[in-house]
Short mmCIF file of C-alpha atoms in Angstrom, two decimals:
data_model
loop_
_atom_site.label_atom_id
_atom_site.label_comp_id
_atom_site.label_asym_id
_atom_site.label_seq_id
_atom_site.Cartn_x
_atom_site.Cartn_y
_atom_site.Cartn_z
CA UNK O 264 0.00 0.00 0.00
CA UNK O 265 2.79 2.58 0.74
CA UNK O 266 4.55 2.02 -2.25
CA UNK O 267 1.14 2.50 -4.24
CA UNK O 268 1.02 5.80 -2.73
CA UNK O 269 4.75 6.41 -3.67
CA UNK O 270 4.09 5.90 -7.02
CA UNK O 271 0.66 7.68 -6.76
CA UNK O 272 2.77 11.45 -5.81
CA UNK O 273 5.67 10.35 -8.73
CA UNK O 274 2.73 10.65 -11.30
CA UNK O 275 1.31 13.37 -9.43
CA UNK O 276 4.21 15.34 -10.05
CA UNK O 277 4.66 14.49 -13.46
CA UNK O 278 1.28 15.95 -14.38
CA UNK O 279 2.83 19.60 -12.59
CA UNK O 280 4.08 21.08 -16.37
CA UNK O 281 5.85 24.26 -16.36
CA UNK O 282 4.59 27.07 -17.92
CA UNK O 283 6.65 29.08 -20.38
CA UNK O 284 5.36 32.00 -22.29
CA UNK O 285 4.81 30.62 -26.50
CA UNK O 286 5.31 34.02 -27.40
CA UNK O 287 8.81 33.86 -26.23
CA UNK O 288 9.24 30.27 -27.84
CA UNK O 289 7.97 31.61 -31.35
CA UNK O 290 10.68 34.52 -31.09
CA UNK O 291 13.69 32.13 -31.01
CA UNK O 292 12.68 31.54 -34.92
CA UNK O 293 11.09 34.91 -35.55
CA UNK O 294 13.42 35.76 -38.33
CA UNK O 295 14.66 32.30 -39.41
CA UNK O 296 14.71 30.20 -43.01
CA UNK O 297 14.76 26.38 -42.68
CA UNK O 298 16.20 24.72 -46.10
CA UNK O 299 17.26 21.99 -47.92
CA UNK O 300 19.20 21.24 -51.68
CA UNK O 301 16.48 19.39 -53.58
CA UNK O 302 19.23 16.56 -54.62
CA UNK O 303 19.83 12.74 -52.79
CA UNK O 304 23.84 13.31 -52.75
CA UNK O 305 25.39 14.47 -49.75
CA UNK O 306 25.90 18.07 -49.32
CA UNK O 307 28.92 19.58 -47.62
CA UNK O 308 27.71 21.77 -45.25
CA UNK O 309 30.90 24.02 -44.77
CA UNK O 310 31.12 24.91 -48.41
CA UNK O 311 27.26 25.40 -47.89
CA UNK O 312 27.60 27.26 -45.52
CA UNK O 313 30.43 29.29 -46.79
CA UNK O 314 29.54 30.00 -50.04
CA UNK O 315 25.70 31.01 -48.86
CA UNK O 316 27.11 33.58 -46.42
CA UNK O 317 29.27 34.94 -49.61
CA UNK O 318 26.74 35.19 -51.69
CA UNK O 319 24.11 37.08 -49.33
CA UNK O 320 26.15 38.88 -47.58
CA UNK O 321 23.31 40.22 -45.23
CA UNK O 322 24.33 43.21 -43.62
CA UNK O 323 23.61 42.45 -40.14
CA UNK O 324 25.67 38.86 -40.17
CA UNK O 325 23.96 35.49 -40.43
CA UNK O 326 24.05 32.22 -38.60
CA UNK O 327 23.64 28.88 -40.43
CA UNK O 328 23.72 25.49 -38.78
CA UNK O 329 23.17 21.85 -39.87
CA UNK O 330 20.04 20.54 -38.05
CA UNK O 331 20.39 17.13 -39.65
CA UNK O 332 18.61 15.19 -41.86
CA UNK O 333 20.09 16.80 -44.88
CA UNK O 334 18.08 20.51 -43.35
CA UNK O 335 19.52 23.52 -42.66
CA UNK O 336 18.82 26.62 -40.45
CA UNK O 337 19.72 30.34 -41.63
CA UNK O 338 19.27 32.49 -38.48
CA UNK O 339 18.89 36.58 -39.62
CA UNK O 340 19.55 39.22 -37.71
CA UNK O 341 16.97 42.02 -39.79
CA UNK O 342 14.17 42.01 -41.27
CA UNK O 343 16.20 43.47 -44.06
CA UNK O 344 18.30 40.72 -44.82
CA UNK O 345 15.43 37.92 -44.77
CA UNK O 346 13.63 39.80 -47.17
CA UNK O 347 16.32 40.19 -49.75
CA UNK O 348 16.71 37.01 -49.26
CA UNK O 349 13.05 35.70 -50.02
CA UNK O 350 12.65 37.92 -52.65
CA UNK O 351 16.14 37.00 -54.88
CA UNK O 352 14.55 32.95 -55.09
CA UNK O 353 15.16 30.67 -56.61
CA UNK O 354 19.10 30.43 -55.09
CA UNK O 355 21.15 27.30 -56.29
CA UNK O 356 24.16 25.76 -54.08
CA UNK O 357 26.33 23.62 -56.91
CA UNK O 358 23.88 23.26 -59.48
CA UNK O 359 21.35 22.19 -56.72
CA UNK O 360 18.28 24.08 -55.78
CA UNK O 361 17.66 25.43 -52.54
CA UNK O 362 14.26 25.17 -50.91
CA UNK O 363 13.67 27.99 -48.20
CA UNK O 364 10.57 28.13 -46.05
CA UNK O 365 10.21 30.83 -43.37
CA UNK O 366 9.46 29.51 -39.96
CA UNK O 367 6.01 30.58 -38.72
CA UNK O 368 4.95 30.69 -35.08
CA UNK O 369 4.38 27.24 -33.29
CA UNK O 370 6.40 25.48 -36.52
CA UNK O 371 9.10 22.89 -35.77
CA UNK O 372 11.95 23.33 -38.41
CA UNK O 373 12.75 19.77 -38.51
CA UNK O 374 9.28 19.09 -39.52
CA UNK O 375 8.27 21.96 -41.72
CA UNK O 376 7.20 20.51 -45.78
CA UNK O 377 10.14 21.42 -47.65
CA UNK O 378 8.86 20.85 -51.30
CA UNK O 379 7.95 24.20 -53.15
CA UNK O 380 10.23 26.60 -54.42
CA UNK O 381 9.54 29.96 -56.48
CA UNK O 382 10.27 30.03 -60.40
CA UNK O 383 10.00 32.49 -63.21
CA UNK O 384 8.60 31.12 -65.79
CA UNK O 385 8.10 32.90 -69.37
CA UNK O 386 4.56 32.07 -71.54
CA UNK O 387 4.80 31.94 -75.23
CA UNK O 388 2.71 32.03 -78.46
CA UNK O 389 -0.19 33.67 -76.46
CA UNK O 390 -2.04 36.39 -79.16
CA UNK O 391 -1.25 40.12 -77.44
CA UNK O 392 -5.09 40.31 -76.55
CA UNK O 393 -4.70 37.72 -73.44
CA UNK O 394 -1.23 38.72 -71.92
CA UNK O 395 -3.28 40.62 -69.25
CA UNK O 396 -3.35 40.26 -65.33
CA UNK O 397 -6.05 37.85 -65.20
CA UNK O 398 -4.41 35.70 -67.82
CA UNK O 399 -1.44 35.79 -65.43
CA UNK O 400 -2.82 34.60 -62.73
CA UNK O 401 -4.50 31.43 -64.06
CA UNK O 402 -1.36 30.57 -65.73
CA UNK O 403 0.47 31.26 -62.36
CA UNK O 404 -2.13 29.23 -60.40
CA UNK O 405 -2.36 26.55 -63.00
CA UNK O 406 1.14 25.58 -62.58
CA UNK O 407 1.40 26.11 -58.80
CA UNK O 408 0.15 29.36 -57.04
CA UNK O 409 0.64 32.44 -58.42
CA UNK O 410 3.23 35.23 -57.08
CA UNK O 411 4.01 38.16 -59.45
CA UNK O 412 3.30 39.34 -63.12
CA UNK O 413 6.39 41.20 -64.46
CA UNK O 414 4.84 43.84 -66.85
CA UNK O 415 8.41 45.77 -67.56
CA UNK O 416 8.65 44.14 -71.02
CA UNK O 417 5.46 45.53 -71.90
CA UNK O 418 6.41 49.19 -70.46
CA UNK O 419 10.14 48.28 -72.81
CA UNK O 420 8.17 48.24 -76.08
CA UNK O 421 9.16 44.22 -75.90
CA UNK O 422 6.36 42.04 -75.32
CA UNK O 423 6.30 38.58 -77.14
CA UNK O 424 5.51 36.56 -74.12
CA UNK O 425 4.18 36.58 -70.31
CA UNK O 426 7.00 36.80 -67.40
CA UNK O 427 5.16 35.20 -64.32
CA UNK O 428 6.51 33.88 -61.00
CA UNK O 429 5.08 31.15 -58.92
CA UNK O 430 5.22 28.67 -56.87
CA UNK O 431 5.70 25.04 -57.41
CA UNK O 432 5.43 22.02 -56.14
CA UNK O 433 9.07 20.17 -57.09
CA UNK O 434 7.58 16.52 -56.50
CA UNK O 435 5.61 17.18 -59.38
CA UNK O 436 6.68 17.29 -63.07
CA UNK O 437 7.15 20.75 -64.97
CA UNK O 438 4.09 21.48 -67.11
CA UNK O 439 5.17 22.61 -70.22
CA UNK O 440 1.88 23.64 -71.89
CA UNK O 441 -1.97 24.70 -71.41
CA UNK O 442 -5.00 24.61 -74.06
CA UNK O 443 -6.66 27.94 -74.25
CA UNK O 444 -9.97 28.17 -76.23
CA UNK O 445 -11.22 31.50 -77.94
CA UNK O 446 -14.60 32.54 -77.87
CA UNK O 447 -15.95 29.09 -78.59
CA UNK O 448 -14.30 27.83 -82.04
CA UNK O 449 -10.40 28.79 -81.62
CA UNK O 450 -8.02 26.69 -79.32
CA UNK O 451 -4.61 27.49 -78.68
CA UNK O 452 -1.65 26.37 -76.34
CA UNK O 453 0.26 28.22 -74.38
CA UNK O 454 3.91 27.02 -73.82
CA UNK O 455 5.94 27.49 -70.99
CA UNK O 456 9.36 28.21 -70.13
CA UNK O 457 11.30 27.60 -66.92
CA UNK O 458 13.90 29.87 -66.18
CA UNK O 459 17.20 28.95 -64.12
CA UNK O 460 16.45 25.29 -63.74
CA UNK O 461 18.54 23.51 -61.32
CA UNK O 462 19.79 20.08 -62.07
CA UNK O 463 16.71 18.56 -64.25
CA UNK O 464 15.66 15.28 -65.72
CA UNK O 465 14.98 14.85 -69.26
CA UNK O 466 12.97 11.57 -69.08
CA UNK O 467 10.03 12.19 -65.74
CA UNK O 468 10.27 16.32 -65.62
CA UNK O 469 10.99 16.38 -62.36
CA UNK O 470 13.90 18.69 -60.47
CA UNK O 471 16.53 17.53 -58.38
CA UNK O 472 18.38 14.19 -60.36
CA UNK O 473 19.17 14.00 -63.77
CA UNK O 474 18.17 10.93 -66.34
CA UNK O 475 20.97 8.42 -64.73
CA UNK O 476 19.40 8.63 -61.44
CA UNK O 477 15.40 8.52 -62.49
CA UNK O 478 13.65 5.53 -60.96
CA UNK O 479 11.32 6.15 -63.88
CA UNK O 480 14.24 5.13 -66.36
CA UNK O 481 14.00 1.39 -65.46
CA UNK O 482 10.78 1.15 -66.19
CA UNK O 483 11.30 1.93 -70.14
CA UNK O 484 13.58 0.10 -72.42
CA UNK O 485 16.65 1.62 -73.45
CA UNK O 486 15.92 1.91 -77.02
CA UNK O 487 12.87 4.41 -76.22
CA UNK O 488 14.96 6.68 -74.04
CA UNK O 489 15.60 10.07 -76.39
CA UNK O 490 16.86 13.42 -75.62
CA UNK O 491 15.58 16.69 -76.82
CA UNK O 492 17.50 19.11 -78.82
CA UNK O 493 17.36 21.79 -76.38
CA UNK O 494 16.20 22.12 -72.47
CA UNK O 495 13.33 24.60 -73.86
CA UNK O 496 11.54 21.01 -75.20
CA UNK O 497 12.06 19.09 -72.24
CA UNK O 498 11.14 22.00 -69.70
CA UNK O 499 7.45 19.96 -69.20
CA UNK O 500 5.98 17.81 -67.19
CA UNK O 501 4.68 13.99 -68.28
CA UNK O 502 0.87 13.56 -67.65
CA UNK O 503 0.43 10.58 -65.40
CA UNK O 504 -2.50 9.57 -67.64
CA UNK O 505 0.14 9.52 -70.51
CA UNK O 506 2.17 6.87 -71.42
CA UNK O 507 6.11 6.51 -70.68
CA UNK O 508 6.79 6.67 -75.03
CA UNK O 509 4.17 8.77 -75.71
CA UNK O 510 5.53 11.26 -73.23
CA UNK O 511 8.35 10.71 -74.56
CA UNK O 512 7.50 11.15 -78.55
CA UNK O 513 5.69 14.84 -77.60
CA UNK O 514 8.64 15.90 -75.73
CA UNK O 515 10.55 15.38 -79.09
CA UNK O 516 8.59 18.05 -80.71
CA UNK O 517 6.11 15.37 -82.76
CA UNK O 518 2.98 17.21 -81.43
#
């Protein structure tokens, strides 16, 4: 019986939690980036780390650590610098892109999604008549979720295609086209453009290994396996409803 009661107080005590203002727990990350290189290889986190601090150069210092698990954390010391930072995406580290999420209130870096990253992507053979705003945005939304519409090559005189920014999703493959119908007789497609791509497969679409590495590779035979002429081609995604060769044919520039 008196050892019941022992362990009776033990649990008692257990149940006693501190208390610890969140406001003061949120602050610790308040004006923090957690990141990852969208690649499988190891990355070397001094020459990371080095080579980041270079290159942004934030004027009130920066403090990067390796939190494991292939995630890193980039600790700013002004607003200032953050925000440079945020708005010069996408950033590359050896050919690799970077993924950058900042940390919200009651989020745990180590578990924060890393899979979206911001792009620029330019929108050809679209008639003059629909490079407007709205036009922008369902692009921007169709291939992720819309950001910005840069309207200074219209304001240059130059203005052959759309220059949008958005966000996408990099488990996904790049979409490299969308069917636009006129009025109710004329269809056209509009045909997209990534800019900056980081290290990029020709055979899935997808960012982050190239066509030795793609799981999807072993699932074709060898003798199917082309490569476009130039990354402009292959800059699209492969419908999943859409067969390996098929995919494969379009991407040539059959369609």
């Amino acid at each position: 019986m008196e050892e019941a009661l022992a362990n009776l107080n033990l649990l008692n005590e257990e149940e006693e939690a501190f208390q610890e203002d969140v406001r003061t727990v949120d602050h610790v990350y308040s004006l923090c980036l957690v990141g990852c290189c969208l690649t499988d290889s190891v990355v070397h986190f001094p020459s990371l780390r080095n080579t980041l601090a270079d290159l942004w150069h934030p004027i009130k210092g920066i403090c990067i650590s390796d939190l494991g698990g292939k995630r890193f954390l980039f600790q700013f010391f002004h607003e200032v610098d953050i925000q440079r930072v945020l708005l010069g995406t996408p950033w590359f580290f050896n050919i690799h892109l970077l993924l950058l999420h900042r940390i919200q209130p009651g989020e745990n870096p180590l578990l924060v999604p890393l899979n979206l990253a911001n792009c620029w992507v330019q929108i050809h053979d679209l008639p003059p008549g629909l490079m407007t705003v709205s036009m922008a945005e369902q692009f921007g939304n169709f291939l992720g979720q819309f950001l910005d519409y840069d309207m200074s090559f219209s304001s240059k005189g130059f203005h052959t295609f759309m220059h949008i920014k958005a966000r996408l999703e990099v488990s996904k493959p790049l979409k490299r086209k969308k069917k636009i119908l006129i009025l109710t007789d004329r269809v056209i497609y509009a045909r997209f453009q990534h800019e900056k791509l980081s290290l990029f497969c020709f055979i899935c679409g997808k960012l982050g290994h190239g066509e030795s590495f793609c799981p999807f590779r072993t699932s074709i035979e060898p003798s199917k396996i082309g490569f476009g002429r130039d990354i402009t081609l292959w800059a699209a995604t492969r419908r999943q409803s859409v067969s390996a060769s098929k995919w494969l044919q379009d991407a040539d520039g059959s369609d």
